Amino acid sequence: MAAIVAVALFILFISSSVNALSLNYYDKTCPRLESTVTTAVQKAMKNDKTVPAALLRMHFHDCFIRGCDASVLLQSKGKNKAEKDGPPNISLHGFYVIDNAKKAVEALCPGVVSCADILALAARDAVALSGGPTWEVPKGRKDGRISKASETKQLPAPTFNISQLRQSFSQRGLSSKDLVALSGGHTLGFAHCSSFRNRIHNFNTTQNVDPSLHPSFAAKLRSICPAHNKAKNAGTVLDSTTAGFDNAYFKLLLQGKSVFSSDQALLTAPTTKALVSKFASSQMEFRDAFVKSMIKMSSITGGQEIRLDCKVVR
């Protein structure tokens, strides 16, 4: 009960302090918004078990570039190459889920709800419907008009060390605790070979494999992704319970069974390592921290309009 009260107070603080976001923003103008978005996510999940991870990653990548303004949804046009076509975003998928949710919402409340809010709600639903926590999402974001592939280089890379990770998060007002908690989102998801090849082939001048990897896990990764891998979609899940939202990611990290260099980097600083240990030993601590960090991250705003079609500016 105390945890619920703490989260409620935290949401109240965020919704009253960040660019007029509000828990009841659409109560009068679109009261069926949240149930409509949830239905769209549920429908997509029935046909594709990768949808939750896709939506969570999409929201994260959106918020880290120009704030949570749905700029990641915009299509490239003419000479402008949009965010979704930037190198880190080529593997993003599930855009149709947001398009379907937007279409259903527009039928109920034309021109009222932003794509950015729909994406934030869908990411929450993705976690909740995967067995994770749920939370009240502050709403009132606006959609951005600018989307540049070149800006995706600002996204934290899977090869980042702890200093780079901390800098990337702090630039967006996020703490080391937010960094560790949000990294726990890797409990859902899949990694292509290209994102962790650096750990299992030619690691450095003296070692072929990252010595921090558990030997059997390293061997498994090398079998999936051989040195001259040509299978475009080859890769591995990010934890052993990839369809369920839990704290297995942190337990595996402590065992030397993390996939990305950026995961392992969390163990290289006392503060973040202590948080990894805390979340590995307590699912409740992780869930509480994750909810607070998601609300904080999704409250980074930056848009100006309400798009009628999430793929194009008005």
PDB file of N, CA and C in Angstrom, residues 6 8 11 52 84-85 100 146 151 245 247 273 282:
ATOM      1  N   ALA A   6       3.167   6.080  -2.671  1.00  0.00           N
ATOM      2  CA  ALA A   6       4.382   6.774  -3.105  1.00  0.00           C
ATOM      3  C   ALA A   6       4.355   7.051  -4.596  1.00  0.00           C
ATOM      4  N   ALA A   8       1.652   7.234  -6.463  1.00  0.00           N
ATOM      5  CA  ALA A   8       0.576   8.200  -6.714  1.00  0.00           C
ATOM      6  C   ALA A   8       1.058   9.624  -6.458  1.00  0.00           C
ATOM      7  N   ILE A  11       3.427  10.648  -9.277  1.00  0.00           N
ATOM      8  CA  ILE A  11       2.693  11.016 -10.494  1.00  0.00           C
ATOM      9  C   ILE A  11       2.103  12.409 -10.344  1.00  0.00           C
ATOM     10  N   PRO A  52       4.967  -6.161 -27.392  1.00  0.00           N
ATOM     11  CA  PRO A  52       5.283  -5.395 -26.174  1.00  0.00           C
ATOM     12  C   PRO A  52       6.690  -4.803 -26.186  1.00  0.00           C
ATOM     13  N   LYS A  84      12.871   7.218 -37.955  1.00  0.00           N
ATOM     14  CA  LYS A  84      12.637   5.779 -38.064  1.00  0.00           C
ATOM     15  C   LYS A  84      13.575   5.115 -39.075  1.00  0.00           C
ATOM     16  N   ASP A  85      14.196   5.920 -39.929  1.00  0.00           N
ATOM     17  CA  ASP A  85      15.133   5.384 -40.916  1.00  0.00           C
ATOM     18  C   ASP A  85      16.585   5.605 -40.521  1.00  0.00           C
ATOM     19  N   ASN A 100      -3.215   1.849 -35.810  1.00  0.00           N
ATOM     20  CA  ASN A 100      -4.553   1.290 -35.569  1.00  0.00           C
ATOM     21  C   ASN A 100      -5.220   1.929 -34.359  1.00  0.00           C
ATOM     22  N   ILE A 146       9.315  17.850 -36.490  1.00  0.00           N
ATOM     23  CA  ILE A 146      10.665  17.605 -37.010  1.00  0.00           C
ATOM     24  C   ILE A 146      11.125  16.197 -36.655  1.00  0.00           C
ATOM     25  N   GLU A 151      19.757  12.663 -36.100  1.00  0.00           N
ATOM     26  CA  GLU A 151      19.690  12.878 -34.657  1.00  0.00           C
ATOM     27  C   GLU A 151      19.623  11.574 -33.857  1.00  0.00           C
ATOM     28  N   PHE A 245       7.343  -9.702 -18.177  1.00  0.00           N
ATOM     29  CA  PHE A 245       8.046  -8.578 -17.564  1.00  0.00           C
ATOM     30  C   PHE A 245       8.379  -8.930 -16.120  1.00  0.00           C
ATOM     31  N   ASN A 247      12.164  -9.440 -13.182  1.00  0.00           N
ATOM     32  CA  ASN A 247      13.520  -8.980 -12.861  1.00  0.00           C
ATOM     33  C   ASN A 247      14.599  -9.990 -13.247  1.00  0.00           C
ATOM     34  N   LYS A 273      25.885  -0.748  -9.778  1.00  0.00           N
ATOM     35  CA  LYS A 273      25.996  -2.168  -9.430  1.00  0.00           C
ATOM     36  C   LYS A 273      25.114  -2.500  -8.231  1.00  0.00           C
ATOM     37  N   SER A 282      14.860  -8.128  -5.487  1.00  0.00           N
ATOM     38  CA  SER A 282      13.493  -7.704  -5.156  1.00  0.00           C
ATOM     39  C   SER A 282      12.728  -7.241  -6.395  1.00  0.00           C
TER      40      SER A 282
END
